[in-house]
Coordinates of C-alpha atoms and ligand atoms in Angstrom, one line a residue:
X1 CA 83.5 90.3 128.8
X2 CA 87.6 90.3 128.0
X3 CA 88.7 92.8 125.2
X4 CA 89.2 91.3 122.0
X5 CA 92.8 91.5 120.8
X6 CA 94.8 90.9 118.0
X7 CA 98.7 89.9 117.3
X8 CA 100.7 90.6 114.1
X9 CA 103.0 88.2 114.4
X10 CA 105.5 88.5 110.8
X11 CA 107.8 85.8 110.8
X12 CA 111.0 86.0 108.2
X13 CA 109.2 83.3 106.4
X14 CA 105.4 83.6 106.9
X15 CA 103.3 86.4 109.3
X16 CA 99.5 86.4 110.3
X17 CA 96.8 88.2 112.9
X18 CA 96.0 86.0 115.3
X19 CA 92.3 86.8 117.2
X20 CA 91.8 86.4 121.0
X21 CA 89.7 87.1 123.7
X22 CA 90.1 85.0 127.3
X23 CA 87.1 83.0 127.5
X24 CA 86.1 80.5 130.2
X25 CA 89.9 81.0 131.7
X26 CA 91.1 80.0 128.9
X27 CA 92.9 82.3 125.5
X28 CA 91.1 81.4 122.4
X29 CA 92.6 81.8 119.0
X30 CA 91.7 82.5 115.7
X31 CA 93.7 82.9 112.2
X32 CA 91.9 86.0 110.5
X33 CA 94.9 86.7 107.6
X34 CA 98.1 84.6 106.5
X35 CA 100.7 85.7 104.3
X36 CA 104.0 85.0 102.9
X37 CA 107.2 86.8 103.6
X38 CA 110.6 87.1 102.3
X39 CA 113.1 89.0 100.8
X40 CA 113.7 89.8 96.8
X41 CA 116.7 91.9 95.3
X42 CA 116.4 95.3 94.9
X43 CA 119.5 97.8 93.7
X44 CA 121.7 94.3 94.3
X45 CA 120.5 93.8 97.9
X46 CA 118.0 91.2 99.6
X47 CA 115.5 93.4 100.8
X48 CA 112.0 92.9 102.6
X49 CA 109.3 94.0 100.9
X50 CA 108.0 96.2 103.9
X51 CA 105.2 97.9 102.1
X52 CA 103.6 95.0 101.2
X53 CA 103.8 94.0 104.6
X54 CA 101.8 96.8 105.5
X55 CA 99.0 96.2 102.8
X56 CA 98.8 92.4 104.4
X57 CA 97.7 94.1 108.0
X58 CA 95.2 96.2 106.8
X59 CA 94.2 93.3 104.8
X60 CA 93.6 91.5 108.3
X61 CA 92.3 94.1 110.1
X62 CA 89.6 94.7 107.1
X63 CA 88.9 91.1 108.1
X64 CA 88.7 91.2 111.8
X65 CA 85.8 94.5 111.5
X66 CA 84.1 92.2 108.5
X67 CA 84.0 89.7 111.9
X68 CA 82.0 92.3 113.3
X69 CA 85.1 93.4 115.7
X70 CA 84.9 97.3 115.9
X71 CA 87.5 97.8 118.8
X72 CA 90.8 96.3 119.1
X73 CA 93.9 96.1 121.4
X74 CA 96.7 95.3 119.0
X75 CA 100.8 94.5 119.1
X76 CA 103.2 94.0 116.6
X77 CA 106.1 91.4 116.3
X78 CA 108.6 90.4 113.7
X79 CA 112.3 89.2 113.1
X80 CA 115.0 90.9 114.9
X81 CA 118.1 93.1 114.4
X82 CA 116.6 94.6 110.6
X83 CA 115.8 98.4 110.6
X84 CA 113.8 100.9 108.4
X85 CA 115.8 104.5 107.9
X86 CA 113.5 107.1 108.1
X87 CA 114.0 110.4 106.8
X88 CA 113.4 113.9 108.1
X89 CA 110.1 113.8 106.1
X90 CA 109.0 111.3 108.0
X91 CA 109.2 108.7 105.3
X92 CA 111.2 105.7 104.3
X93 CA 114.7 106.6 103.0
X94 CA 115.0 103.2 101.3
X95 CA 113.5 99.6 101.5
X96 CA 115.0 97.3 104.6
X97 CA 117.7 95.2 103.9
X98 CA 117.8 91.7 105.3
X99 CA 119.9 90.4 107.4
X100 CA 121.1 87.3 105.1
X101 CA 122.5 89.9 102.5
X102 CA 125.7 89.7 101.5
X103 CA 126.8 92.8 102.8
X104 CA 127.6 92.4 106.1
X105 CA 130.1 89.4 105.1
X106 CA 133.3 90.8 106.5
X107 CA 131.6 93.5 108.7
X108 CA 132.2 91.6 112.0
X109 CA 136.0 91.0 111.4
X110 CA 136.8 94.2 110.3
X111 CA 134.8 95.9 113.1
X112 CA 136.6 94.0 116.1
X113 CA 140.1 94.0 114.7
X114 CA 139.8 97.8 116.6
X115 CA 136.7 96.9 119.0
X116 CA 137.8 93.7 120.9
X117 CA 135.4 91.1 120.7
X118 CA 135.2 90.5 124.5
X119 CA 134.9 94.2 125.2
X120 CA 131.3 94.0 122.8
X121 CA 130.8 90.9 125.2
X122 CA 131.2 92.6 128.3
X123 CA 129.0 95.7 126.9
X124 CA 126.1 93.9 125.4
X125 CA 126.1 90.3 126.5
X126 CA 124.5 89.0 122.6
X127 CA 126.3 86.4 120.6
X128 CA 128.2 87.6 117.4
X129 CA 126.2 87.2 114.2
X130 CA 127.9 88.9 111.7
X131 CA 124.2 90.4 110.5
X132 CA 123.4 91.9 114.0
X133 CA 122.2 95.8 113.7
X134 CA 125.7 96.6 114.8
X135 CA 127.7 95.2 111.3
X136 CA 124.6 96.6 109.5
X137 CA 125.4 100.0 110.1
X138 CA 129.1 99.6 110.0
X139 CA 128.4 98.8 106.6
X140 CA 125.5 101.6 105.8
X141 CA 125.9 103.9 103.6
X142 CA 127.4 106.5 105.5
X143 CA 125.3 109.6 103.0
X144 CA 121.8 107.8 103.8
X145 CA 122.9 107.5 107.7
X146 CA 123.3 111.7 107.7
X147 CA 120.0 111.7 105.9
X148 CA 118.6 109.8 108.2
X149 CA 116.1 111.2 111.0
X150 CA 115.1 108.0 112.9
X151 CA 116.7 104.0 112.8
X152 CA 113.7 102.0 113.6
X153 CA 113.4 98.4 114.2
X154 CA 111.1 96.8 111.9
X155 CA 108.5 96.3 114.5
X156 CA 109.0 99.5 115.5
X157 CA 108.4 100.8 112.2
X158 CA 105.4 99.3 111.3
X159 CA 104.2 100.5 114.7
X160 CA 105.5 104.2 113.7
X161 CA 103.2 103.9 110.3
X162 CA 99.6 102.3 111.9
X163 CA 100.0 105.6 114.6
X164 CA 102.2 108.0 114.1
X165 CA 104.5 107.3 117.4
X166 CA 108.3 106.2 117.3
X167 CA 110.0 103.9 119.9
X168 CA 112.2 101.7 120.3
X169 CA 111.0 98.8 122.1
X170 CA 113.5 96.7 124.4
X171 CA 114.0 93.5 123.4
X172 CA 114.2 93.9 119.9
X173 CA 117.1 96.5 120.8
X174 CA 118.8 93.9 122.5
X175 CA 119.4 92.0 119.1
X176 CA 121.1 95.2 117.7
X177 CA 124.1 93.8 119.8
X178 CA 124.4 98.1 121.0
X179 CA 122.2 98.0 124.0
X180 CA 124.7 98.5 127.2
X181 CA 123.4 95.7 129.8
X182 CA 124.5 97.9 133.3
X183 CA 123.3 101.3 131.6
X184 CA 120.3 100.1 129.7
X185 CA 120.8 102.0 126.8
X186 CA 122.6 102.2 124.0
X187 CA 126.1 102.5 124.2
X188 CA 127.7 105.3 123.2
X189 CA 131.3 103.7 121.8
X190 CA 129.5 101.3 119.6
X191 CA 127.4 104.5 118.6
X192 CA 129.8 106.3 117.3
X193 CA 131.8 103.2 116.3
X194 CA 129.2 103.5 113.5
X195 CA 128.7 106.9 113.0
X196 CA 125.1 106.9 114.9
X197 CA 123.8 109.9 117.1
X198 CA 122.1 108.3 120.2
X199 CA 119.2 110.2 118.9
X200 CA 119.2 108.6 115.8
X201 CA 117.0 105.8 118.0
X202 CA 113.6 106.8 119.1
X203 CA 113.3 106.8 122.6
X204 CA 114.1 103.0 124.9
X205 CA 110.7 101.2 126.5
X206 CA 109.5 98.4 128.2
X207 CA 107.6 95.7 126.7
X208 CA 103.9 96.2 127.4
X209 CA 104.0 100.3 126.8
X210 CA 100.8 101.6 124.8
X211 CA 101.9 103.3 121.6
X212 CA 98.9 104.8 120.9
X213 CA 95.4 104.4 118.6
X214 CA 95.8 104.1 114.6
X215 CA 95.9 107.3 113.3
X216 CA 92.8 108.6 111.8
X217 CA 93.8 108.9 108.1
X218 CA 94.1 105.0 107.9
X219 CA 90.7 104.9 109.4
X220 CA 89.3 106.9 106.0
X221 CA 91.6 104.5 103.8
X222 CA 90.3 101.3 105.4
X223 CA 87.4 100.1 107.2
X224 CA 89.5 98.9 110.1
X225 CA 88.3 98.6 113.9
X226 CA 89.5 101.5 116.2
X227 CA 92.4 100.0 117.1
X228 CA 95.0 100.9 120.4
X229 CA 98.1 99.7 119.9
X230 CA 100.7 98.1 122.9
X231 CA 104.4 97.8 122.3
X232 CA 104.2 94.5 123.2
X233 CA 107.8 92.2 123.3
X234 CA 108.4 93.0 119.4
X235 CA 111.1 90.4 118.8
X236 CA 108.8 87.7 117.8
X237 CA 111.7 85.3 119.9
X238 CA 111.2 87.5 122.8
X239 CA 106.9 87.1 122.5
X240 CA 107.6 83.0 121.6
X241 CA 109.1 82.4 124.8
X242 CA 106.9 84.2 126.7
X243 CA 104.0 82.2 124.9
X244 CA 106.0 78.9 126.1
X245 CA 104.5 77.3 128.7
X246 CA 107.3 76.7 131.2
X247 CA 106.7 72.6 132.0
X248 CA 109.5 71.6 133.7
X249 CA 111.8 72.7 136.8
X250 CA 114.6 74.2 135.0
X251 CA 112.9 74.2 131.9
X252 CA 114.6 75.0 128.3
X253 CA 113.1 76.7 125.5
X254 CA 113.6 75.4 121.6
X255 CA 112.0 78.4 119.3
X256 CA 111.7 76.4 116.1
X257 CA 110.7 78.0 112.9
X258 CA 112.6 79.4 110.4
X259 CA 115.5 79.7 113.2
X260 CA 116.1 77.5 115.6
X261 CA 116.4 79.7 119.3
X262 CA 117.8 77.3 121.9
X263 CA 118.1 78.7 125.4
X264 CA 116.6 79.4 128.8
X265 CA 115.2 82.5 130.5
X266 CA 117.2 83.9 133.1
X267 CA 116.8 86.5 136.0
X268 CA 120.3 88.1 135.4
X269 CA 122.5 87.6 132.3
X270 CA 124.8 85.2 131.7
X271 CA 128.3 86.6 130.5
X272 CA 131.1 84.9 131.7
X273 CA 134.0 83.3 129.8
X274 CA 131.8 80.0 128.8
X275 CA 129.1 81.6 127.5
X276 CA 130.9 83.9 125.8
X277 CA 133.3 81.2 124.0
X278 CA 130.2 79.3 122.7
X279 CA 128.8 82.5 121.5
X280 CA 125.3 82.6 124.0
X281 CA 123.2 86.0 124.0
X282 CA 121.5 87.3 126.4
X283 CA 118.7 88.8 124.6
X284 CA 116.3 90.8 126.6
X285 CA 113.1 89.7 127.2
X286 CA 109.9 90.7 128.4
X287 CA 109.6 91.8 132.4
X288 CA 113.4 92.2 133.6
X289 CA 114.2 88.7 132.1
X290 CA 117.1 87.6 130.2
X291 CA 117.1 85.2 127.1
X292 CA 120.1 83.2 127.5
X293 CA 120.1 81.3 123.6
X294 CA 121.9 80.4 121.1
X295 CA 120.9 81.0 116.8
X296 CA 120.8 77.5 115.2
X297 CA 120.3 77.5 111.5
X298 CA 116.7 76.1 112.1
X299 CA 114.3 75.1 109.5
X300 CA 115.3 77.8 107.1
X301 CA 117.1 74.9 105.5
X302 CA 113.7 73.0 105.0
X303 CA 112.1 75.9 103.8
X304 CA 115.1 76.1 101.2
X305 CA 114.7 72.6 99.8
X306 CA 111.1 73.1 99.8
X307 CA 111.4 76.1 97.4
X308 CA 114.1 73.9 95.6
X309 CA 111.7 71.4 95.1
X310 CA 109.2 73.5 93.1
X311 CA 107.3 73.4 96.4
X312 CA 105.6 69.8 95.3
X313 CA 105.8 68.8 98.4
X314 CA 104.5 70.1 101.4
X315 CA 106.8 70.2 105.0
X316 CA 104.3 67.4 106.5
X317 CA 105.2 65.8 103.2
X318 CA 108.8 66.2 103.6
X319 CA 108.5 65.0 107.2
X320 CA 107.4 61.8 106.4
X321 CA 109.8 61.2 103.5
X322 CA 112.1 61.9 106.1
X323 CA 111.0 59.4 108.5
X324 CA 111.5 56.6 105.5
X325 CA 115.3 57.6 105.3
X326 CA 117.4 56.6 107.4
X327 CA 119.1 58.9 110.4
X328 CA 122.7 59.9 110.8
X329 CA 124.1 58.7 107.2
X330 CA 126.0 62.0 107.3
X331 CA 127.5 64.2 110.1
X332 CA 126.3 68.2 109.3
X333 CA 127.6 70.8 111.0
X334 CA 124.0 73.1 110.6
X335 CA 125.4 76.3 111.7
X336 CA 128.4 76.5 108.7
X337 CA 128.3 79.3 106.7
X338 CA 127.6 78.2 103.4
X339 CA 123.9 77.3 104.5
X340 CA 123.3 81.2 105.6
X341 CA 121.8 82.2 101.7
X342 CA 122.9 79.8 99.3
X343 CA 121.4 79.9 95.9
X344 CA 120.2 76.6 96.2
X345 CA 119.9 74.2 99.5
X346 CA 120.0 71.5 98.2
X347 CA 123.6 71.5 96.6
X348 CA 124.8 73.2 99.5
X349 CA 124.0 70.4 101.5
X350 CA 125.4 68.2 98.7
X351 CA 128.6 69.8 98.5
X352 CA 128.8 69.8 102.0
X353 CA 128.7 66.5 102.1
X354 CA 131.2 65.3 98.8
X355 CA 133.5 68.0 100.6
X356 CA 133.8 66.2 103.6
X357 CA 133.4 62.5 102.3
X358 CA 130.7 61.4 103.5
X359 CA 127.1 59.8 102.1
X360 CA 125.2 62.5 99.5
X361 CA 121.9 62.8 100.4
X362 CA 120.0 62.5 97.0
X363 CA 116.1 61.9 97.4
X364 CA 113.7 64.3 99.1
X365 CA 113.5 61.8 102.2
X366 CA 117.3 61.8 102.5
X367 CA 117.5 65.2 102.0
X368 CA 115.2 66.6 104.3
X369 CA 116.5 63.4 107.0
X370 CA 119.9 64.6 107.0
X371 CA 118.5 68.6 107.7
X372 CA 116.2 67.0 110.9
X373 CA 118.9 64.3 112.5
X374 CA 121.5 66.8 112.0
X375 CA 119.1 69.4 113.7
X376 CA 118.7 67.2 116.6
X377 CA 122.3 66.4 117.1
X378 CA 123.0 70.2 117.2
X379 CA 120.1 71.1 119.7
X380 CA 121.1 67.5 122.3
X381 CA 125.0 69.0 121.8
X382 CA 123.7 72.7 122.6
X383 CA 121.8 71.0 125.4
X384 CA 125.0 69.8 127.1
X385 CA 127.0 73.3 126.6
X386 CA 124.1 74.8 127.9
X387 CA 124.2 72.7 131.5
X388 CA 128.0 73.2 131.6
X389 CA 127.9 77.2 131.4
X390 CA 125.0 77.4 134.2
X391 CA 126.2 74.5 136.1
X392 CA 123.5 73.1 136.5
X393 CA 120.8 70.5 134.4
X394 CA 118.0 71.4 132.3
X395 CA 115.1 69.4 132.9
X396 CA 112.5 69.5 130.1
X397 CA 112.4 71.4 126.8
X398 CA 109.5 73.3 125.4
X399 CA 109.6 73.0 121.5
X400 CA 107.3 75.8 120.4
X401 CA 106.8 77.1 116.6
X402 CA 106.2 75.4 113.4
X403 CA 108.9 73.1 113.9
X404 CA 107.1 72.0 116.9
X405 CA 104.5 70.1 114.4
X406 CA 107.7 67.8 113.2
X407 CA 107.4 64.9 115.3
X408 CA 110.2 63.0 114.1
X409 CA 112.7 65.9 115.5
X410 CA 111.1 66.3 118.7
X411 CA 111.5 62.4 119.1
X412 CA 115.1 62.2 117.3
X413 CA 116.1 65.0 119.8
X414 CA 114.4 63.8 123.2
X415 CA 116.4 60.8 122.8
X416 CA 119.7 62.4 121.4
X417 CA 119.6 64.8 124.1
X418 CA 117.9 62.3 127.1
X419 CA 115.6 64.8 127.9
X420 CA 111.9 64.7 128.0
X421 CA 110.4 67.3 125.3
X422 CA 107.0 69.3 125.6
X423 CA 105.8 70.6 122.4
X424 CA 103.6 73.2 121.6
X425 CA 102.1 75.5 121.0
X426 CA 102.7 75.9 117.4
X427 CA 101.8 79.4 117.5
X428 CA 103.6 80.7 120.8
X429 CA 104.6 84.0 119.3
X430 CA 101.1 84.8 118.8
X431 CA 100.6 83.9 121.9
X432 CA 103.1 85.4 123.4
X433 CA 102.2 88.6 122.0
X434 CA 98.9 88.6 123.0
X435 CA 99.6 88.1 127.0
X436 CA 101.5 90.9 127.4
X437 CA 99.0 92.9 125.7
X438 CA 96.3 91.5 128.2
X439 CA 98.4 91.9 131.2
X440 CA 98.8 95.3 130.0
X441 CA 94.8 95.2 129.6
X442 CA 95.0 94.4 133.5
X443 CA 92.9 91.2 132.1
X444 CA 96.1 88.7 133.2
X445 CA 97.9 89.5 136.6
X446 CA 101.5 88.5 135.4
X447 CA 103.6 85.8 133.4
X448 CA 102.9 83.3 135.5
X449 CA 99.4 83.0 135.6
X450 CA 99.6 83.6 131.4
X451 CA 101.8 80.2 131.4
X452 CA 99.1 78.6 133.5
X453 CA 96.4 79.7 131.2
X454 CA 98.5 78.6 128.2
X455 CA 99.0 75.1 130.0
X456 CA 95.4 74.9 130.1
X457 CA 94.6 76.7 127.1
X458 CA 96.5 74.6 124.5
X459 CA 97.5 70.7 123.2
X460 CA 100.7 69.8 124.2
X461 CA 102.5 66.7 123.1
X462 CA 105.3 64.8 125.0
X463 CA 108.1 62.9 123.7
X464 CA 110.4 60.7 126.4
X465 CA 114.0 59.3 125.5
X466 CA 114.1 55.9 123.4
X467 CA 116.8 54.7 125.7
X468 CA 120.1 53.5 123.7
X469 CA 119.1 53.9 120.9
X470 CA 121.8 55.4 119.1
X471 CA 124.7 54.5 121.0
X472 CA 127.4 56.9 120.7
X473 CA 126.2 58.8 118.1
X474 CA 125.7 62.2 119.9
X475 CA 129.5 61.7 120.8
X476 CA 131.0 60.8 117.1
X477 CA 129.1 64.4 116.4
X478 CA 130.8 66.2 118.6
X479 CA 134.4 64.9 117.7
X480 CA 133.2 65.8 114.1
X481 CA 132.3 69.3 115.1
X482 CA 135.6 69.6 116.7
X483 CA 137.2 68.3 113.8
X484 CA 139.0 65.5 115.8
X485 CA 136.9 63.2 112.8
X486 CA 138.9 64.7 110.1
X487 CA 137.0 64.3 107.8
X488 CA 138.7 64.8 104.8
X489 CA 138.1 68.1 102.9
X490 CA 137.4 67.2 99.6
Ligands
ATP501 N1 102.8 70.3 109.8 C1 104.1 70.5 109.7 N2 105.0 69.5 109.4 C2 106.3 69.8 109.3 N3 106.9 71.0 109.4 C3 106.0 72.0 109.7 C4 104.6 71.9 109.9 N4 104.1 73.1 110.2 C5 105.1 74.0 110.2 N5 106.3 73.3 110.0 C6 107.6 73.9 110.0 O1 107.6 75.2 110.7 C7 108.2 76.2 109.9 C8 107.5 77.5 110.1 O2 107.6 77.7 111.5 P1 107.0 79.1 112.0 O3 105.6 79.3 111.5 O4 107.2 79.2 113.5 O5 108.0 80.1 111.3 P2 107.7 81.7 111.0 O6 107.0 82.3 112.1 O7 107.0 81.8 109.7 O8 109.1 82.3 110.8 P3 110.1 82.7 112.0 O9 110.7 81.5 112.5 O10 111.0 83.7 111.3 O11 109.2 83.4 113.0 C9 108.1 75.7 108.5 O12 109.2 76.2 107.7 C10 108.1 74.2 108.5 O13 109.5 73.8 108.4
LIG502 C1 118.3 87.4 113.0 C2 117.7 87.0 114.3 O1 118.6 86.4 115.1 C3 116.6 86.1 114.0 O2 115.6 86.9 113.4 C4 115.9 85.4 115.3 O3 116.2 86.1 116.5 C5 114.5 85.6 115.1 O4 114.0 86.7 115.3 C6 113.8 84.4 114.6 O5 112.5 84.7 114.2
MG503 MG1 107.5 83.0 113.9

């Protein structure tokens, strides 16, 4: 009879528990709790609201012992490179801040006109976001940093809280942009580069390490299971692609939510001159393995116009309005700056386009038309940087996340990028999460087998090229991106 186990997975935009237990070969799943996430302004910065996170898990592990579950294996996952400073009390010096707050604007310019850019590359291998843990703490206030006991990633954190026990768990480090690739820890330059004692981190493990049991006290506040928590690969991008399930030789990964991950796992990383001049990361993953991805802007900007919208619409709503617009009536570079954390999406994208002369998107359909086919265009144009730096063709993506529901994209981008696309499963972080916990169970040999049993565990939908579809299109994009279409700047 397998253990019955259960994954937080906390998403920037959305986290749940996910139930499981392998039955008949195969990993069964279960929603028990859903919640919203996000970030509201506190003392003038965006900040999560990490407490009420916590109320939200008990809240689903009340639910999982009302299922009549009274023993658990559990692991935690969330967004990366955001941190909780914990005090020598023990406690919270101050709620987390996210990483689309303004601070961090100038951070990465002002930190590499000393620390050269390619030296960072050569150390750490991860792309430059000017939000990574890295410009965070350049930034920190330097009096809470000397208050400060332990920096601990937010998964970290919330694994600290539920037992007691501090670590800092691998692949989320990675994201910090600190982690030294040929020493495996944290390098001591870009420590002190921003004032941080090495001990300041709770000590480095490995995916798949077992944290400990919930610590008695919560037991008397809530009428939880007993409950033994695994580190498991607490970047939730780290957990999606390990709840991908590999179809294809060669296969590429497309974590779609409220970012877009586009990338491949590698054996070793990647850090030579191409990768580094399109900004790829080599994220570590779960197992020795390298994420070699890139951050596209993703369906935050949905989830923007959504909001914009009053929220009258729902995203399979917006999908079809989408599919009654037309494709391609504007050229949008996705990844520009203004879309980060605009006050409102909509006239971001709107201003975009009246800047640059082209079509204004105005309906809902338009607007959410011109977020998916410029979407596509980015992820088929990623594609083809992606073969030239490994030198060598990716056969078959694996779309997994929400964003794996939109079928229009997943077509729009199979024929863009003439690849054939396999998508699903929706909730692939979940999953991921929850293998690594049973291979730590000994219930699943390895990673392998875990994407066998996923293969056979789950629907997954395919999408082939329409061929010629859209003549040239993909090419007129990239002479856009590259400004050679100069479009004027209004
Ligand atoms: N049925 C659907 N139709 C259209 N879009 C959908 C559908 N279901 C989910 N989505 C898209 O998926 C997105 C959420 O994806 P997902 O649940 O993977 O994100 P998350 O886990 O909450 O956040 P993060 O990406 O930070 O992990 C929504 O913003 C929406 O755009
Ligand atoms: C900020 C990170 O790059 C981002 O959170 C991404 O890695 C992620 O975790 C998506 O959920
Ligand atoms: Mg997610």
């Amino acid at each position: 009879m397998s253990k019955t186990y259960v994954a937080v997975d906390i998403g920037a935009s959305s986290g749940r528990l996910m139930l499981s237990q392998i039955k008949d070969g195969k990993i069964d799943l279960q929603e028990v709790h859903r919640f919203n996430n996000g970030f509201k302004k506190a003392d003038g910065h965006d900040c999560w609201q990490i407490d009420q996170i916590l109320k939200e898990i008990f809240t689903g592990l009340k639910k999982v012992k009302q299922l009549g579950f009274n023993e658990i294996v559990l692991g935690i996952d969330t967004w990366a490179v955001d941190y909780v400073l914990v005090g020598m009390d023990g406690q919270k010096i101050q709620n987390p801040i996210s990483y689309r707050d303004a601070r961090t604007k100038d951070a990465l310019e002002k930190l590499t006109t000393d620390v050269p850019k390619s030296l960072i590359y050569k150390k750490t291998g991860i792309q430059f976001l000017n939000f990574n843990t890295l410009y965070q703490l350049y930034t920190e206030n330097k009096d809470e940093l000397k208050k400060t006991d332990k920096i601990m990633m937010i998964p970290d954190y919330i694994g600290y809280v539920l037992t007691g026990n501090a670590v800092t768990e691998v692949t989320n480090a990675s994201t910090t942009q600190m982690l030294n690739l040929r020493e495996g820890l944290f390098d001591k330059d870009l420590l002190k580069k921003v004032h941080v004692d090495q001990n300041q981190f709770p000590r480095l493990v490995e995916s798949g390490t077992i944290l400990g049991n919930i610590r008695h006290a919560w037991h008397v506040k809530y009428d939880i299971p007993e409950t033994e928590v695994i580190t498991v690969a607490t970047h939730d991008t780290a957990s999606a692609v390990l709840g991908t399930p590999g179809i294809g030789d060669h296969w590429a990964f497309l974590s779609s939510g409220t970012w877009s991950l586009l990338g491949t796992e590698l054996n070793v990383p990647e850090i030579g001159d191409l990768a580094f001049e399109s900004n790829y990361t080599n994220e570590w993953g779960a197992y020795g393995t390298y994420r070699f991805l890139k951050n596209i802007m993703g369906l935050w900007m949905i989830q923007n116009v959504k909001h914009n919208l009053n929220d009258q619409y729902s995203f399979a709503q917006l999908a079809e309005l989408a599919g009654q617009a037309k494709p391609f009536e504007q050229f949008i570079d996705v990844n520009d700056e203004s879309f980060i954390n605009p006050e409102n999406m909509i006239e971001a994208i709107q201003t975009y386009c009246q800047k640059t002369s082209q079509v204004v998107p105005q309906t809902p359909g338009e607007i959410a038309m011109a977020i998916y086919s410029n979407l596509a265009l980015y992820y088929a144009n990623e594609l083809e940087n992606l073969n030239n730096i490994l030198g060598y063709k990716l056969e078959a993506l694996n779309i997994v996340g929400g964003g794996s529901n939109v079928k229009l994209l997943n077509q729009l981008t199979s024929t863009l990028a003439d690849i054939p696309i396999f998508a699903g499963p929706s909730e692939a972080t979940a999953i991921g999460n929850l293998v690594v916990q049973m291979i730590t169970e000994n219930e699943i040999n390895n990673i392998a087998d875990a994407r066998e049993i996923i293969r056979n565990s789950y629907q997954i939908n395919e999408f082939h090229p329409e061929t010629n579809k859209y003549g040239d299109i993909l090419k007129d994009y990239q002479d856009f991106l590259r400004g050679k279409i100069k479009v004027s700047e209004g």
